Tab-separated table of C-alpha atoms in Angstrom:
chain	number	residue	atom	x	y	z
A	723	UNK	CA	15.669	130.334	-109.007
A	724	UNK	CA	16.239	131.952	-112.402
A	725	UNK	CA	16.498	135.584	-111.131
A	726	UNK	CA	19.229	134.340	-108.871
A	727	UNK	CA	22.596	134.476	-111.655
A	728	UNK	CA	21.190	138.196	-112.699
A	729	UNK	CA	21.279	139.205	-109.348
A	730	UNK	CA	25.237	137.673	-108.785
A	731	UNK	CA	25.959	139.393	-111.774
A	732	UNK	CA	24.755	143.007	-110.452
A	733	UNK	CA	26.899	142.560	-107.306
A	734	UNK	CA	29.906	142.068	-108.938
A	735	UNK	CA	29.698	144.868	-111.739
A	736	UNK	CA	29.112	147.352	-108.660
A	737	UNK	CA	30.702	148.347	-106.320
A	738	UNK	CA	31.429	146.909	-102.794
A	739	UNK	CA	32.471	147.876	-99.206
A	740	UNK	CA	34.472	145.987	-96.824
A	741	UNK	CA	32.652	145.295	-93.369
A	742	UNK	CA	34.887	144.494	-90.648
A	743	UNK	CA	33.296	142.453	-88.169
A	744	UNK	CA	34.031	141.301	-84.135
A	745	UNK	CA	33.911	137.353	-84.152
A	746	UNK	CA	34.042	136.183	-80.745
A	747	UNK	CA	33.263	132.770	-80.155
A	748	UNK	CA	33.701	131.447	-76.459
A	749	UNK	CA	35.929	128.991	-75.847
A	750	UNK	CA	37.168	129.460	-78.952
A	751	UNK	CA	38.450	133.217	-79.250
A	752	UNK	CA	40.118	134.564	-76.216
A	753	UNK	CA	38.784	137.898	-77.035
A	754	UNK	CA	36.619	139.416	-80.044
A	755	UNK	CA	38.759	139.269	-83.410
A	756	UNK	CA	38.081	141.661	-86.430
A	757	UNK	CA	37.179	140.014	-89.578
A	758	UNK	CA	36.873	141.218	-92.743
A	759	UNK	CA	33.874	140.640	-95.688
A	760	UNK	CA	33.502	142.399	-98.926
A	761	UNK	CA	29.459	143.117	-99.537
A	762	UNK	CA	28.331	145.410	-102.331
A	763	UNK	CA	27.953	148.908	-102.020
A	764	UNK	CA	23.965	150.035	-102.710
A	765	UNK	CA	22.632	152.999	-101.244
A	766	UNK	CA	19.437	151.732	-100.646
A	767	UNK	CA	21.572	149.077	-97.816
A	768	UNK	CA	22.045	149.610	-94.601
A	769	UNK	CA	24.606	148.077	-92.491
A	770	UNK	CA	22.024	145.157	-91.373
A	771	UNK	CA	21.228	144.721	-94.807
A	772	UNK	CA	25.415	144.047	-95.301
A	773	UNK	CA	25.405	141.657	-92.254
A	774	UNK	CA	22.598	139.333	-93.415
A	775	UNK	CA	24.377	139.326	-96.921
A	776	UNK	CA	27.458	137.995	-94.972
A	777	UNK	CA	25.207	135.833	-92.971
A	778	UNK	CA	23.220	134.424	-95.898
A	779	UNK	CA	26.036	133.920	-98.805
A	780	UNK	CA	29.329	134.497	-97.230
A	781	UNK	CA	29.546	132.938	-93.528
A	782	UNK	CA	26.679	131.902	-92.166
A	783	UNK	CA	27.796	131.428	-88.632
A	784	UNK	CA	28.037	134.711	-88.004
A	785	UNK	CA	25.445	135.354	-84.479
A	786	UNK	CA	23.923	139.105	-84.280
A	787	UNK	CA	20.424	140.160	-83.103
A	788	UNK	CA	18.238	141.905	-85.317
A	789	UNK	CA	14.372	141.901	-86.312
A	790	UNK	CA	11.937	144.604	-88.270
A	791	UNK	CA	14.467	146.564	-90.111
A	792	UNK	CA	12.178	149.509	-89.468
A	793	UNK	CA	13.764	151.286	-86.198
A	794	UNK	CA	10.736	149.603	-84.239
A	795	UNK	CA	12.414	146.777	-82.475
A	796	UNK	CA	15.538	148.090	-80.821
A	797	UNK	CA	17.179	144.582	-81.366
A	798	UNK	CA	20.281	145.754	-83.969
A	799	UNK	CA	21.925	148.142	-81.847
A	800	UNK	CA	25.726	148.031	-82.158
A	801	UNK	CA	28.758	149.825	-82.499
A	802	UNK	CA	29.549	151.068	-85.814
A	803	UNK	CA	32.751	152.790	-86.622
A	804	UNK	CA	33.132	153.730	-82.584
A	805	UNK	CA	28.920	154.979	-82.462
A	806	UNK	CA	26.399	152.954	-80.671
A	807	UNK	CA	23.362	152.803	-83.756
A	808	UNK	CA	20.800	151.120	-84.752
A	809	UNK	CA	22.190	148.930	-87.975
A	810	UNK	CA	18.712	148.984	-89.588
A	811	UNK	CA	19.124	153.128	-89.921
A	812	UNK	CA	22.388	153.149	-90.512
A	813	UNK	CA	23.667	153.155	-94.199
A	814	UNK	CA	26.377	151.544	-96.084
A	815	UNK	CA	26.965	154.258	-98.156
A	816	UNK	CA	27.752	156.949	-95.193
A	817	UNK	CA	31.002	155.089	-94.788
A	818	UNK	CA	32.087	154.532	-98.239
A	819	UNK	CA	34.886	153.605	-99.480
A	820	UNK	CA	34.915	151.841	-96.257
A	821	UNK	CA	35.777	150.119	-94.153
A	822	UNK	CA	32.501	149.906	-91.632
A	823	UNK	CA	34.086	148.847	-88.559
A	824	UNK	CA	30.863	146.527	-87.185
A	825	UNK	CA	31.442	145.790	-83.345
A	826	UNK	CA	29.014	144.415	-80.477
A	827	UNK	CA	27.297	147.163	-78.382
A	828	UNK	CA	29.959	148.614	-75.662
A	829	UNK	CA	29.077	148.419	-71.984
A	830	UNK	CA	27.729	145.064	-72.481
A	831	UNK	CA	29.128	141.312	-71.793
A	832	UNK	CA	29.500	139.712	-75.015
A	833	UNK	CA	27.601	136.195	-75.493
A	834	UNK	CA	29.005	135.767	-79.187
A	835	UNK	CA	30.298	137.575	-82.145
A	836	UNK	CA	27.560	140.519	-82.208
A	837	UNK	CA	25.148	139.456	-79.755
A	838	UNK	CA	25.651	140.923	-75.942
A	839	UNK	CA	24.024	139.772	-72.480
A	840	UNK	CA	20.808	142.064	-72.391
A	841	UNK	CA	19.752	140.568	-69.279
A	842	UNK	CA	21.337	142.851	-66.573
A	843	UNK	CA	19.251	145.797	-68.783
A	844	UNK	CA	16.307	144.223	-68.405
A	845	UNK	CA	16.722	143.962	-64.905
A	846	UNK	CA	17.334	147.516	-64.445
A	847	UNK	CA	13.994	147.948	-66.527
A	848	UNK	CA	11.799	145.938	-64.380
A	849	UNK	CA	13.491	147.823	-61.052
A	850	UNK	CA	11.713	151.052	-62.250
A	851	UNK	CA	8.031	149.486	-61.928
A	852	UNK	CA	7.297	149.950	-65.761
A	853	UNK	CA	3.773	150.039	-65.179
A	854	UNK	CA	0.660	151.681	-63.684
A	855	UNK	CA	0.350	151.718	-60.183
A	856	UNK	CA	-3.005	152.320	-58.989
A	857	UNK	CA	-2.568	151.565	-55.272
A	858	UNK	CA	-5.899	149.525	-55.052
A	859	UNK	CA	-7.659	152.222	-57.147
A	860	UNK	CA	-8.038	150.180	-60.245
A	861	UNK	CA	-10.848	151.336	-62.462
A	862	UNK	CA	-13.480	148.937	-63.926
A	863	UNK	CA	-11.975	146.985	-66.431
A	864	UNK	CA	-14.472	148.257	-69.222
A	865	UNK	CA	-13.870	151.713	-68.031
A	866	UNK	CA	-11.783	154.471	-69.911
A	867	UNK	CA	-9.291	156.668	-68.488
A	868	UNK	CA	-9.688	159.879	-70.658
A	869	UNK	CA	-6.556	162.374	-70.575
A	870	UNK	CA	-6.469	165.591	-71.741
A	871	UNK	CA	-3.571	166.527	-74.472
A	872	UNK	CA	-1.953	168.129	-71.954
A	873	UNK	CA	-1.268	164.936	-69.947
A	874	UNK	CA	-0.644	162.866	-72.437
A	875	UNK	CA	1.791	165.415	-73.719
A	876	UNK	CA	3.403	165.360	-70.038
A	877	UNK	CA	5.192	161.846	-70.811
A	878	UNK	CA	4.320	160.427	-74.263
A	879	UNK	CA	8.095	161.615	-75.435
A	880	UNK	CA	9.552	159.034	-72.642
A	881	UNK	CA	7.268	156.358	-73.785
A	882	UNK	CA	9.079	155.920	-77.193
A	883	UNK	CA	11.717	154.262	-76.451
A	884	UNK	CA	12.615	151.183	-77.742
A	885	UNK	CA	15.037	149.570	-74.880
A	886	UNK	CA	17.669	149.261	-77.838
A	887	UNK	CA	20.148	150.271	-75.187
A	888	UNK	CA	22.119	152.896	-77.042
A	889	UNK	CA	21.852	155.075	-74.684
A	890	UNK	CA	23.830	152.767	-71.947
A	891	UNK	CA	26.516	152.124	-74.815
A	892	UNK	CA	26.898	155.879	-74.948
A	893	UNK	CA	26.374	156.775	-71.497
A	894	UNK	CA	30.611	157.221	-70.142
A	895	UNK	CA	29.085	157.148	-66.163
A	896	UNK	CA	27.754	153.345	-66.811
A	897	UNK	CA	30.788	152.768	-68.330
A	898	UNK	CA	32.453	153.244	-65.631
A	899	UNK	CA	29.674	151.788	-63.291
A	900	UNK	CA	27.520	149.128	-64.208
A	901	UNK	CA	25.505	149.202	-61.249
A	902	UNK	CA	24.297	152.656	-62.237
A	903	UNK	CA	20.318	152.227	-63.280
A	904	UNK	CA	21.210	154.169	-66.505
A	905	UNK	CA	19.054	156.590	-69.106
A	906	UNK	CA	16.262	153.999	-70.518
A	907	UNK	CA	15.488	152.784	-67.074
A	908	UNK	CA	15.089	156.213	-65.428
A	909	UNK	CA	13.332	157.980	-68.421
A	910	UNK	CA	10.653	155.020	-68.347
A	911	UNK	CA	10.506	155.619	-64.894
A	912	UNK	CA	9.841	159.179	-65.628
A	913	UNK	CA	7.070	157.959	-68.253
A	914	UNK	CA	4.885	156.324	-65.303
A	915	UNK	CA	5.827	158.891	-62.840
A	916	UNK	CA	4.547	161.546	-65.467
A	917	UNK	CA	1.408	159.686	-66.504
A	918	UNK	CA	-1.560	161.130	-64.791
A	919	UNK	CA	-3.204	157.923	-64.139
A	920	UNK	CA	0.037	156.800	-61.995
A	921	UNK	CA	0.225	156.004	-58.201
A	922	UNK	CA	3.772	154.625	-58.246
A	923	UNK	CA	6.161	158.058	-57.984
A	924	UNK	CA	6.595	157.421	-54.332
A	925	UNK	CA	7.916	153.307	-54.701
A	926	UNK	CA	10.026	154.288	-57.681
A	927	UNK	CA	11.808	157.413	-55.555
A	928	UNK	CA	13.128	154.444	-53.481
A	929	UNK	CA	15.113	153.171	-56.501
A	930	UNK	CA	15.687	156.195	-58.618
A	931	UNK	CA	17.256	158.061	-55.307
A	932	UNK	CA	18.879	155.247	-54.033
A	933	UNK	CA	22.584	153.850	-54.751
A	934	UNK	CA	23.283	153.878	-58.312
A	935	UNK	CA	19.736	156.140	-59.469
A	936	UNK	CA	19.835	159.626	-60.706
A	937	UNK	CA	22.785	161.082	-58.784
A	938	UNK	CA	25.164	159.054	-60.445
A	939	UNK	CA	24.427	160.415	-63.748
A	940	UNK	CA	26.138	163.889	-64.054
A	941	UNK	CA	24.759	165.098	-67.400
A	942	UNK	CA	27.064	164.099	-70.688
A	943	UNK	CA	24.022	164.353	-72.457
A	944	UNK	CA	25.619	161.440	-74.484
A	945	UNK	CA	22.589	159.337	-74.267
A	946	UNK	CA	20.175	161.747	-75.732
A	947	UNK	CA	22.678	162.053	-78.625
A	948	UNK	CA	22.563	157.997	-79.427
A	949	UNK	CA	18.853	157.824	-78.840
A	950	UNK	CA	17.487	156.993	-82.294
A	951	UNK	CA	13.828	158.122	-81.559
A	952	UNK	CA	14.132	161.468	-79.722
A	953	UNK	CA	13.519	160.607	-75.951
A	954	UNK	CA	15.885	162.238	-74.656
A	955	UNK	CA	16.990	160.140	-71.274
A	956	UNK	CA	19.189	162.781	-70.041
A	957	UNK	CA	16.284	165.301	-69.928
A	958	UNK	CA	14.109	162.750	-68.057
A	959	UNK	CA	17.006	162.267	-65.301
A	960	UNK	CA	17.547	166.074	-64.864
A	961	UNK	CA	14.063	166.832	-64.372
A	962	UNK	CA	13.667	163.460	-61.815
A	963	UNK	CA	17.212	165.380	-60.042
A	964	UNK	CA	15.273	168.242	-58.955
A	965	UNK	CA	12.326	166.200	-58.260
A	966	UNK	CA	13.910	163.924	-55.908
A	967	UNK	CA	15.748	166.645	-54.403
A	968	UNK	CA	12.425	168.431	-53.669
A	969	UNK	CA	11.265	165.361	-52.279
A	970	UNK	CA	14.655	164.645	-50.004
A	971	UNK	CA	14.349	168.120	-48.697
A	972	UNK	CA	10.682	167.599	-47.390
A	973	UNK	CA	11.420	164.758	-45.649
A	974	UNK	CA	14.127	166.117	-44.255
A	975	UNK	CA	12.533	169.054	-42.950
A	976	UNK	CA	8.923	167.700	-42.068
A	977	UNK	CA	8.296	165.441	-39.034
A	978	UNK	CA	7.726	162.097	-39.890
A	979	UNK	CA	3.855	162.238	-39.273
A	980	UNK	CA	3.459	164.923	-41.956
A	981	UNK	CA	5.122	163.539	-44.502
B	1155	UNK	CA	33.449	138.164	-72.156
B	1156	UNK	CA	32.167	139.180	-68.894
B	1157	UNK	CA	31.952	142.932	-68.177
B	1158	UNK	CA	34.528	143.988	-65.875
B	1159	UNK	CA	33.346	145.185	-62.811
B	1160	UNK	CA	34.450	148.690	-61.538
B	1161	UNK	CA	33.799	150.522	-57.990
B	1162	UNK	CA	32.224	153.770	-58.609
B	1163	UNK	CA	32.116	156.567	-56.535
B	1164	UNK	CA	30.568	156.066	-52.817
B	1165	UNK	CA	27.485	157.507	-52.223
B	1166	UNK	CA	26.107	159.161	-49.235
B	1167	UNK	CA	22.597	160.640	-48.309
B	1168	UNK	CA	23.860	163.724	-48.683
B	1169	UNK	CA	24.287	163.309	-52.652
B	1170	UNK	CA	20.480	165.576	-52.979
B	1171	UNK	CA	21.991	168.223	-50.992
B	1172	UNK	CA	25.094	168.601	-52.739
B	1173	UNK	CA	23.342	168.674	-55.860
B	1174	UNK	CA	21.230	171.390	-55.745
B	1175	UNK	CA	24.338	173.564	-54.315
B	1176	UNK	CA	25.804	172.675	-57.332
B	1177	UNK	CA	22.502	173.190	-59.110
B	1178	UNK	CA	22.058	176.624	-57.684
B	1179	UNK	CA	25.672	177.381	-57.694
B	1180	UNK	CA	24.917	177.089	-61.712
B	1181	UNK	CA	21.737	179.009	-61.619
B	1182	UNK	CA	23.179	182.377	-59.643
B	1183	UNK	CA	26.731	181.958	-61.412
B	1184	UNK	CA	24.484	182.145	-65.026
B	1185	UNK	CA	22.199	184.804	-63.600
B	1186	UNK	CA	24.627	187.108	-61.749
B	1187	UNK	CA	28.133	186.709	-63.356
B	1188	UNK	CA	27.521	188.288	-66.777
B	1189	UNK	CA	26.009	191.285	-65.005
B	1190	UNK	CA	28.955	191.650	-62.474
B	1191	UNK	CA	31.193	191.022	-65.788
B	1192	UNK	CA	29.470	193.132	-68.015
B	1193	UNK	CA	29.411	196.223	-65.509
B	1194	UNK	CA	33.019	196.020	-63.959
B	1195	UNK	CA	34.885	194.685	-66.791
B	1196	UNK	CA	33.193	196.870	-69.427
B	1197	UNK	CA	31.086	199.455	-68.414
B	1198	UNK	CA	32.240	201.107	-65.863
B	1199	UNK	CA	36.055	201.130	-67.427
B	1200	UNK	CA	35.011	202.555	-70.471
B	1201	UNK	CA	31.876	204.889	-69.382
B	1202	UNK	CA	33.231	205.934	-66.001
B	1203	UNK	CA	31.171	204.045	-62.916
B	1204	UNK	CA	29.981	205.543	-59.580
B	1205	UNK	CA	33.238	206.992	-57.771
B	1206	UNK	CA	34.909	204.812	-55.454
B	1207	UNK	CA	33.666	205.918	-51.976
B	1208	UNK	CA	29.710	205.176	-53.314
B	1209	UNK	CA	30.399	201.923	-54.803
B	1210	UNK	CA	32.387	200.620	-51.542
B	1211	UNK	CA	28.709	202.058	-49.831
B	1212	UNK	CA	27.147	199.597	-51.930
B	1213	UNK	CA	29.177	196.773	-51.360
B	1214	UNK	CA	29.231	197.453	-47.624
B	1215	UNK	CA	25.735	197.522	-47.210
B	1216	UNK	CA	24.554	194.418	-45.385
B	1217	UNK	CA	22.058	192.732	-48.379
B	1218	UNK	CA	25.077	193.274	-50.458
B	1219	UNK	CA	27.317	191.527	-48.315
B	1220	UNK	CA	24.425	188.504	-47.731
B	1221	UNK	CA	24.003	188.219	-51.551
B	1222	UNK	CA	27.286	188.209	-52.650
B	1223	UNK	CA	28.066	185.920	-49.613
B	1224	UNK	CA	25.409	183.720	-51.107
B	1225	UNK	CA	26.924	183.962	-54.579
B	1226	UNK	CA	30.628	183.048	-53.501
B	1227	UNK	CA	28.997	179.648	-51.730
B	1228	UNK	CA	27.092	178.224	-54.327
B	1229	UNK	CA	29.601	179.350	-57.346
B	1230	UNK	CA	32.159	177.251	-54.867
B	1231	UNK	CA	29.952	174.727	-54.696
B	1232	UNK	CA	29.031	174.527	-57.955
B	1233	UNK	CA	33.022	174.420	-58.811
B	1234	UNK	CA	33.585	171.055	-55.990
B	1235	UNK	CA	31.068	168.825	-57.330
B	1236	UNK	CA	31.695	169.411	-60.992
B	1237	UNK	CA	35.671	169.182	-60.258
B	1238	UNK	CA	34.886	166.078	-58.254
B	1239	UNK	CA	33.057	163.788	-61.355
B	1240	UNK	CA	35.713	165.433	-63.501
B	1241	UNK	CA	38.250	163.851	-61.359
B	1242	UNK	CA	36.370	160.412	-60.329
B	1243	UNK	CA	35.167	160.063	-63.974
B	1244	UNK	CA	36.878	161.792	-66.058
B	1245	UNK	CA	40.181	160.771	-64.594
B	1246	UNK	CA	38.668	156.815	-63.775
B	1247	UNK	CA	39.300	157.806	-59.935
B	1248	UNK	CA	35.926	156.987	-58.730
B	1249	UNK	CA	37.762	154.560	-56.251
B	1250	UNK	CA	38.986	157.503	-54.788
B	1251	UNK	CA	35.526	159.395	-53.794
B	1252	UNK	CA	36.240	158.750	-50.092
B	1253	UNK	CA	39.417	161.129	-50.464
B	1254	UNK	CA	38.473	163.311	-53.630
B	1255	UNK	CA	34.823	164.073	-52.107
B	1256	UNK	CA	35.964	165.750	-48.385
B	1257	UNK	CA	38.470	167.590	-50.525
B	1258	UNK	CA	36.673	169.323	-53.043
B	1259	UNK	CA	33.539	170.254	-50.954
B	1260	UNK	CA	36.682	170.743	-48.211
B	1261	UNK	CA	37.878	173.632	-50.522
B	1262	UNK	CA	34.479	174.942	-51.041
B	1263	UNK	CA	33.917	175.210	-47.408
B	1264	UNK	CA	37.479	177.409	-46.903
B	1265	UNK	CA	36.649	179.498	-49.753
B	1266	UNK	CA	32.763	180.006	-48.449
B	1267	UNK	CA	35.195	180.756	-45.136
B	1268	UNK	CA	37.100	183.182	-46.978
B	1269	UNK	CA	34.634	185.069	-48.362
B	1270	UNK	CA	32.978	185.432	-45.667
B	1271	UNK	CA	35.902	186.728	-43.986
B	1272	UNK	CA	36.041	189.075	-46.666
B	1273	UNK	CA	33.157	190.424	-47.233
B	1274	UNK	CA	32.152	190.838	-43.317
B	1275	UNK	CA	35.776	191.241	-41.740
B	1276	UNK	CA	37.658	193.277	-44.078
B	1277	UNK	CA	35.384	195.012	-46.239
């Protein structure tokens, strides 16, 4: 490739940053060791763009998780310089002269270097029945559901997440307690519940106001801070509070054939 | 690198109830404190207030008494469960919920007491 020495020659004129990454490889490592790697300093990079330099010319055994680049994906959240982010947003050059600190997502088993155990997240996703429930009253399948602004407006915030998990990483109370269904889960749970073509409030009450649902969370607000796309989780769970307290109260108070 | 596992605080069906005490207890303390504040820490020192004998009418009339009854419990409410989660998790005692619980909401119950005591007893 001829534009290949041009391009070596740029790096090394300019300047460069030092990223300093967790390696962790099991059986290997007994726990996660910083290493350092010199990349160059552009403005236009972000700290994914530093990574895949490391990954394609200076060690290409390092293991992370990433895919568009674009803040669509959610896969390249970690923790950079002690902040759960998304690498793809987050720029070199707001950390210069350096170093960028690049560490695996907290709150999370680590599988290898960069890349955590997602799985008991997506468990706590599918608990929330992330879907429409229609309770046998599916419509035709050619028919439409029209919904004024006004309901769409009700949960289309909650329905932008990205399940890039931030929010847990941020979140002190799962920190503490991993059983706790955390901000993504109940905020998606909130987007159904909203959605005025949804049947499913009263099965998801049984796992939002259960052990480890909404009154385990007691409002940091940390999570809608880390969320890179504005859904603000910690909203979603304060609004579902007084909700399910409503809904505790009336079935306290109202015989059981009322209810 | 598994996650290590760590007992959180217990919870009990009660958890709904206690939080809209706390809830409300925020509510009526934001509402009604500033007022109570603004009027006997700065009005009435500085302008003069109602002499003593009309404002100890006030106080001793009964919706007076039932309101600020109402406003001791839920501020004391309010006051156990945040104190609790700042214990449990701001202190990593969540272990301890089955001891730190009954005491804070313990406390708010003898202070409801004592208010109570106050404001119908010895007022």
């Amino acid at each position: 490739m001829s534009a290949e020495p041009a391009m070596r020659a740029a790096e090394t004129a300019g300047e460069s940053i030092v990223l300093r990454v967790s390696r962790y490889l099991p059986g290997r490592d007994a726990e996660p060791v910083p290493r350092d790697y010199e990349v160059p300093l552009r403005e236009e990079w972000s700290v994914l763009d530093g990574l895949n330099h490391v990954k394609d010319v200076l060690d290409g055994s390092l293991a992370y998780r990433w895919s568009c680049r674009m803040g669509i994906c959610g896969s390249c959240g970690m923790t950079v310089n002690g902040e759960p982010r998304l690498t793809c947003g987050t720029f070199l050059s707001e950390f210069a002269p350096g170093p960028v600190v690049v560490e695996p997502l907290r709150g999370f088993a680590v599988i290898r270097d960069l890349v955590v155990d997602i799985e008991p997240f997506l468990g706590k996703l599918a608990s929330v029945t992330p879907w429409l429930v229609r309770n046998g009253a599916e419509p035709p399948p050619d028919a439409e559901f029209a919904q004024t602004p006004e309901q769409l407006g009700a949960y289309k915030q909650f329905s932008m997440c990205i399940n890039c998990m931030l929010c847990y990483s941020a979140c002190p109370v799962y920190a503490l307690d991993e059983d706790f269904l955390g901000p993504a889960a109940i905020a998606l749970a909130q987007r159904y519940n909203l959605d005025s073509r949804d049947m499913g409030a009263a099965a998801r009450f049984d796992v939002l106001a259960a052990a480890g649902g909404v009154w385990d969370c007691t409002y940091v607000g940390e999570c809608s801070a880390a969320c890179p796309k504005g859904v603000d989780p910690a909203g979603a769970i304060q609004q579902y509070k007084l909700t399910a307290a409503m809904e505790t109260v009336r079935r306290f108070l109202l015989p059981k054939g009322a209810r | 690198m598994a996650r290590e596992g760590r007992a959180g605080p217990r919870r009990r069906p009660v958890e709904p109830f206690l939080w809209l005490l706390f809830s409300g207890g925020g509510m009526a303390a934001a509402v009604l404190v500033p007022v109570l504040v603004l009027l006997f820490g700065v009005v009435f020192p500085l302008a003069g207030g109602p002499p003593y004998d009309h404002l100890r009418a006030v106080a001793a009339h009964p919706l007076t008494r039932v309101a600020l009854l109402g406003l001791a419990v839920l501020a004391f409410f309010h006051w156990a469960h945040r104190f609790r989660f700042a214990v449990e998790h701001g202190l990593g005692l969540g272990r301890l919920d089955r001891l730190i619980a009954p005491l804070c909401y313990g406390a708010a119950l003898a202070g409801s007491a004592a208010a109570a005591h106050v404001l119908f007893l010895t007022l």
